[in-house]
Coordinates of C-alpha atoms (C1' of nucleotides) in Angstrom, one line a residue:
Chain A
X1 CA -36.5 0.0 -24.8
X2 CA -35.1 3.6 -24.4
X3 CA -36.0 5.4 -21.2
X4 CA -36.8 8.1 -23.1
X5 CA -39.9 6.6 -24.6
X6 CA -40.9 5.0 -21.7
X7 CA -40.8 8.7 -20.3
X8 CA -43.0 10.0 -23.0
X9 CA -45.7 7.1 -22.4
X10 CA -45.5 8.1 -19.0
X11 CA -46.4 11.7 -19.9
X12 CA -48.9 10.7 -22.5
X13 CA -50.9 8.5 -20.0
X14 CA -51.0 11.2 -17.6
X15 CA -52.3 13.6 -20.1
X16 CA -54.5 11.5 -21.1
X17 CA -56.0 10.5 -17.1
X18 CA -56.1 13.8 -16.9
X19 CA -58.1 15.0 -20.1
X20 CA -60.6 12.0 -19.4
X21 CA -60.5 13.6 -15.9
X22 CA -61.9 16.9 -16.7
X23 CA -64.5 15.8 -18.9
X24 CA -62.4 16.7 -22.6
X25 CA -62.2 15.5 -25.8
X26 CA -58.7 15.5 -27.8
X27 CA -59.9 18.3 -30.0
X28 CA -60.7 20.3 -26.9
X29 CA -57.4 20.2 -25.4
X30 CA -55.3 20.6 -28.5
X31 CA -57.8 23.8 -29.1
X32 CA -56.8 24.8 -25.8
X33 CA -53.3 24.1 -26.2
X34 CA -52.9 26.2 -29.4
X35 CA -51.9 22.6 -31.4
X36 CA -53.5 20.5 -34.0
X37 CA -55.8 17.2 -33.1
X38 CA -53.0 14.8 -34.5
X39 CA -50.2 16.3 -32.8
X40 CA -52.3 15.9 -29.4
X41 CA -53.1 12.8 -30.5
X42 CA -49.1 11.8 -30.7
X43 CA -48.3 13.4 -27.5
X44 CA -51.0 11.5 -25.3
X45 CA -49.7 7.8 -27.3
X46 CA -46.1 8.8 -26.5
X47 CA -45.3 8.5 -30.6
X48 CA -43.6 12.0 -30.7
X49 CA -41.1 13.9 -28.4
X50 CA -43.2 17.4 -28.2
X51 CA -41.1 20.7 -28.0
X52 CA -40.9 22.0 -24.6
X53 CA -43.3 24.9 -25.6
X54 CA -46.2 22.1 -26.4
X55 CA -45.7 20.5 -23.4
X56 CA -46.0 23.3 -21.1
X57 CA -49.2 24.4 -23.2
X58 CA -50.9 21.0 -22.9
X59 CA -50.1 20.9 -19.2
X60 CA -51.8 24.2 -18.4
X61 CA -54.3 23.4 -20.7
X62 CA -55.0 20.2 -18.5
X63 CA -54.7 22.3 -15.2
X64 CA -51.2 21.0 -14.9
X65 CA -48.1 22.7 -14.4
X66 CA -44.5 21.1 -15.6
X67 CA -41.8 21.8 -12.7
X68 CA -38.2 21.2 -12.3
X69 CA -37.2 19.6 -9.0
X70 CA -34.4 18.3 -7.2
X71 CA -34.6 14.2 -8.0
X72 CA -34.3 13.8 -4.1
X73 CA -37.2 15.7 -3.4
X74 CA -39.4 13.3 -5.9
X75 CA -40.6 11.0 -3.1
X76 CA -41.4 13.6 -1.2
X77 CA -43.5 15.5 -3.6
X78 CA -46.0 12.4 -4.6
X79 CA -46.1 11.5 -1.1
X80 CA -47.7 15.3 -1.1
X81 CA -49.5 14.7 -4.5
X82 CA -51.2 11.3 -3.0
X83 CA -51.8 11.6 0.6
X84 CA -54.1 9.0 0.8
X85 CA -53.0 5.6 -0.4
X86 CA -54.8 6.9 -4.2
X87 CA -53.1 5.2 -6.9
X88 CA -53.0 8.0 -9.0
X89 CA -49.3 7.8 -10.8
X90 CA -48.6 11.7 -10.1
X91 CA -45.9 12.1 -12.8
X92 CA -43.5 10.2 -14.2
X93 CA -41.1 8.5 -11.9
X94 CA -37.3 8.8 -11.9
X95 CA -35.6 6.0 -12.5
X96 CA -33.0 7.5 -10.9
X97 CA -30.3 6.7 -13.3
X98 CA -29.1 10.5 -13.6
X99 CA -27.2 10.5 -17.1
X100 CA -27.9 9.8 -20.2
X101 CA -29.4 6.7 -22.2
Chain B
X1 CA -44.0 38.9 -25.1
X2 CA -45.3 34.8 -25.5
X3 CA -45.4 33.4 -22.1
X4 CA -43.8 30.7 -23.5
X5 CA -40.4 32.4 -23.9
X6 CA -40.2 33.4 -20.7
X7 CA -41.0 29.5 -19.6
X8 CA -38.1 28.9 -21.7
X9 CA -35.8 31.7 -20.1
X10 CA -36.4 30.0 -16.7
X11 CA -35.7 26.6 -17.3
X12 CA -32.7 27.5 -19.3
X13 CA -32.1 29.6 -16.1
X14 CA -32.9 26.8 -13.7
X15 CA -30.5 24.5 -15.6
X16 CA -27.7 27.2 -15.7
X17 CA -27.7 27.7 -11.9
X18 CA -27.9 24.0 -11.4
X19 CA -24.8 22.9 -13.4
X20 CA -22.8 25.8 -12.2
X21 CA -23.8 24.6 -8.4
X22 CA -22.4 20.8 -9.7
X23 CA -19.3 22.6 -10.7
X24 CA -19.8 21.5 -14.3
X25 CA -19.1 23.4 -18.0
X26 CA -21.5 22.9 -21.0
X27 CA -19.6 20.8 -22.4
X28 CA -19.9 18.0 -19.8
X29 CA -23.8 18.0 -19.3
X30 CA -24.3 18.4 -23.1
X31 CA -22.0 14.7 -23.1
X32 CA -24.0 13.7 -20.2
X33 CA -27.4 14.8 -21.8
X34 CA -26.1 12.9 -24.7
X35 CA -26.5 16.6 -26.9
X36 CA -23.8 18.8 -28.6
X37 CA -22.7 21.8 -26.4
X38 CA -24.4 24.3 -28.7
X39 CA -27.7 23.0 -28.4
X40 CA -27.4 22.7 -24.5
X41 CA -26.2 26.2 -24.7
X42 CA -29.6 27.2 -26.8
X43 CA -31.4 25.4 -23.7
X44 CA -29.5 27.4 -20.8
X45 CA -29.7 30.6 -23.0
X46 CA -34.2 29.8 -23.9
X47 CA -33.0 30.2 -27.5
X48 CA -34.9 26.7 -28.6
X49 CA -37.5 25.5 -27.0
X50 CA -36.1 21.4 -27.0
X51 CA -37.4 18.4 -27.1
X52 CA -39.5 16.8 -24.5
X53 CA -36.8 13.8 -24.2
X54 CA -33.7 16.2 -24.5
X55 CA -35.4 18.5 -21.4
X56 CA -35.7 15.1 -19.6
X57 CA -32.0 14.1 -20.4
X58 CA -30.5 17.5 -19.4
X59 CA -32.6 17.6 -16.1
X60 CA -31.4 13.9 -15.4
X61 CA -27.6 15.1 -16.0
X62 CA -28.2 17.5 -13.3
X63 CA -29.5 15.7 -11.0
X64 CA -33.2 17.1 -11.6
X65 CA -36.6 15.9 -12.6
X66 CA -39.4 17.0 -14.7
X67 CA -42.8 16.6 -12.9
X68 CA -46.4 16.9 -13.9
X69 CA -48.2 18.2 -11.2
X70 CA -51.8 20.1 -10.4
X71 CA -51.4 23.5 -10.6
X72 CA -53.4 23.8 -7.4
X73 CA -50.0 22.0 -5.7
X74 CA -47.3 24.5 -7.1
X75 CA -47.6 26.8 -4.3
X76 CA -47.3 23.9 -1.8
X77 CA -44.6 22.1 -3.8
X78 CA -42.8 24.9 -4.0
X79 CA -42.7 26.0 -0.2
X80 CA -41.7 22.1 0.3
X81 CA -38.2 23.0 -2.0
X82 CA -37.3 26.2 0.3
X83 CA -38.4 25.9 3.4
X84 CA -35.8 28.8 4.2
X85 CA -37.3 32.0 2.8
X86 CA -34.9 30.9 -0.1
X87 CA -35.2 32.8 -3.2
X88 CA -34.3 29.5 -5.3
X89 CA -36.6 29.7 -8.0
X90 CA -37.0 25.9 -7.9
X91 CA -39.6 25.8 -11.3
X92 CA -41.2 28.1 -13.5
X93 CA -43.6 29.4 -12.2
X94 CA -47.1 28.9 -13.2
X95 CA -48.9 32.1 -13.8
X96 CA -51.7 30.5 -13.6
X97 CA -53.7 31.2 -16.8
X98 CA -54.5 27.7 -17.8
X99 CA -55.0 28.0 -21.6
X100 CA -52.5 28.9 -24.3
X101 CA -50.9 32.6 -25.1
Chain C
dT1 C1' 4.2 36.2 -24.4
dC2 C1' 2.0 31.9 -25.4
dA3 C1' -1.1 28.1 -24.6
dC4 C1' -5.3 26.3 -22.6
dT5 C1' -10.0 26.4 -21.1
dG6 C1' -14.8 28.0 -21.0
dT7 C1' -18.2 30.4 -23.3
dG8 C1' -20.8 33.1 -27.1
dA9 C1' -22.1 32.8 -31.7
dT10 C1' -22.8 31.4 -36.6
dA11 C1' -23.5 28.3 -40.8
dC12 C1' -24.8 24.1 -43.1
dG13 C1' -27.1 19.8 -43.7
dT14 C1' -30.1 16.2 -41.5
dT15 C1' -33.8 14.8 -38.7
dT16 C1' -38.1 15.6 -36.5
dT17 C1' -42.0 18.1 -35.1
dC18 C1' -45.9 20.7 -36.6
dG19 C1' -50.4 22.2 -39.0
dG20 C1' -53.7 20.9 -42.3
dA21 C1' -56.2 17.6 -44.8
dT22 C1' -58.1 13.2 -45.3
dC23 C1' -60.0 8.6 -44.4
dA24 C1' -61.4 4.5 -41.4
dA25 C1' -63.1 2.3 -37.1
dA26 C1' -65.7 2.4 -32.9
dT27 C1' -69.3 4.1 -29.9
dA28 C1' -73.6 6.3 -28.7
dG29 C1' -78.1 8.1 -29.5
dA30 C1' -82.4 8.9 -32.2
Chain D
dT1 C1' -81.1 1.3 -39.1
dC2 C1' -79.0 6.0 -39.8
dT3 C1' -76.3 9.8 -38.0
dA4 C1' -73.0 12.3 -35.2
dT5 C1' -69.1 12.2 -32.2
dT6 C1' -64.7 10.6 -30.9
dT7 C1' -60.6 8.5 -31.8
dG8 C1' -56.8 6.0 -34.7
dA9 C1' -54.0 6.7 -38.5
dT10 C1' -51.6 8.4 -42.5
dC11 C1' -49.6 11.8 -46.0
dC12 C1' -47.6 16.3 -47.3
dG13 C1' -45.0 20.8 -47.0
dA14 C1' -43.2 24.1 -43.7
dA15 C1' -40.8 25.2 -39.6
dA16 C1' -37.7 24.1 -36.1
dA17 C1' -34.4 21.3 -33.4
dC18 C1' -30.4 18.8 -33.9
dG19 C1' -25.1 17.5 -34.8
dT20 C1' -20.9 19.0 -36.6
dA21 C1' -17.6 22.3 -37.7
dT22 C1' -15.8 26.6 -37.1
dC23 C1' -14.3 31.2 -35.3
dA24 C1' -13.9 35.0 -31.7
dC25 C1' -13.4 36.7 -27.0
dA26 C1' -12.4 36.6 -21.9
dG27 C1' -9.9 34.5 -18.3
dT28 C1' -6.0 31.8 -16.3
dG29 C1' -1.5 30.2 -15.7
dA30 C1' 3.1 28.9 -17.3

DNA sequence: TCACTGTGATACGTTTTCGGATCAAATAGA
DNA sequence: TCTATTTGATCCGAAAACGTATCACAGTGA
């Protein structure tokens, strides 16, 4: 399976915990988000890679905020995001593979 | 003007000063994004907002990481990336609004 | 001068996302 | 039971990203 899509579940799912979190229903969030109900819909199963625009929308429409960091500072930051042992899967982990599929 | 250009201008910043701190030209993080060289120029330049799995690819080839994280944390996250009083710009910054434009 | 490299920029055709509309399945509550 | 809500899923046309090809311009070095 492509990394890429396994990425995109990865982002789905934590859309989706955190949706279910606050309390939401799809419509709600693609409302918030300024998209339609079956474009949320294939964002949270992973089915479709959003444009960069949607995903920052959904994000802040979730409470969330998409950032751009340094792939040796990624340990670091969900060690932040979790300080107690929480299983909470804080973003979508690297891989670390660097390049391309 | 949208609030999602300007996200757009800073990634495409973020990613600019990035590869030119790896010593790299377009050309080679398009190829090791696995996109052509005027598309990754559309990214650097905010003139397209890409695709959720090309932003991924790009960040990869650059040694970055796209993370989903509270928006609560940014300010925290973001002191953790310069501890110096660094102006590094190490994400977009969040603005804080929460819903869409 | 010429050649080479890196970048800016455009055009065309293909692929994919997107909004809107529609229907079905599952769940909860009266 | 019946009804309403939520979610899964599909189709269509429009809009946008995408690859490829192409050209121009600035800089560098032979």
């Amino acid at each position: 399976m492509k990394a890429e899509a396994e990425a995109l579940d990865m982002i789905g799912d934590h859309f989706r915990r955190a949706r279910l979190a606050a309390g939401l229903t799809q419509e709600q969030v693609a409302d918030l988000a300024g998209i339609s109900r079956p474009r949320y819909r294939d964002v949270e199963t992973g089915a479709a890679a959003a444009r960069a625009t949607t995903l920052i929308n959904v994000a802040r429409a979730l409470g969330l905020e998409m950032m751009l960091v340094p792939q040796a500072m990624v340990p670091a930051i969900e060690a932040l995001l979790s300080p107690e042992g929480e299983d909470d899967r804080p973003a979508f982990s690297p891989q670390a593979e660097g390049d391309d599929e």
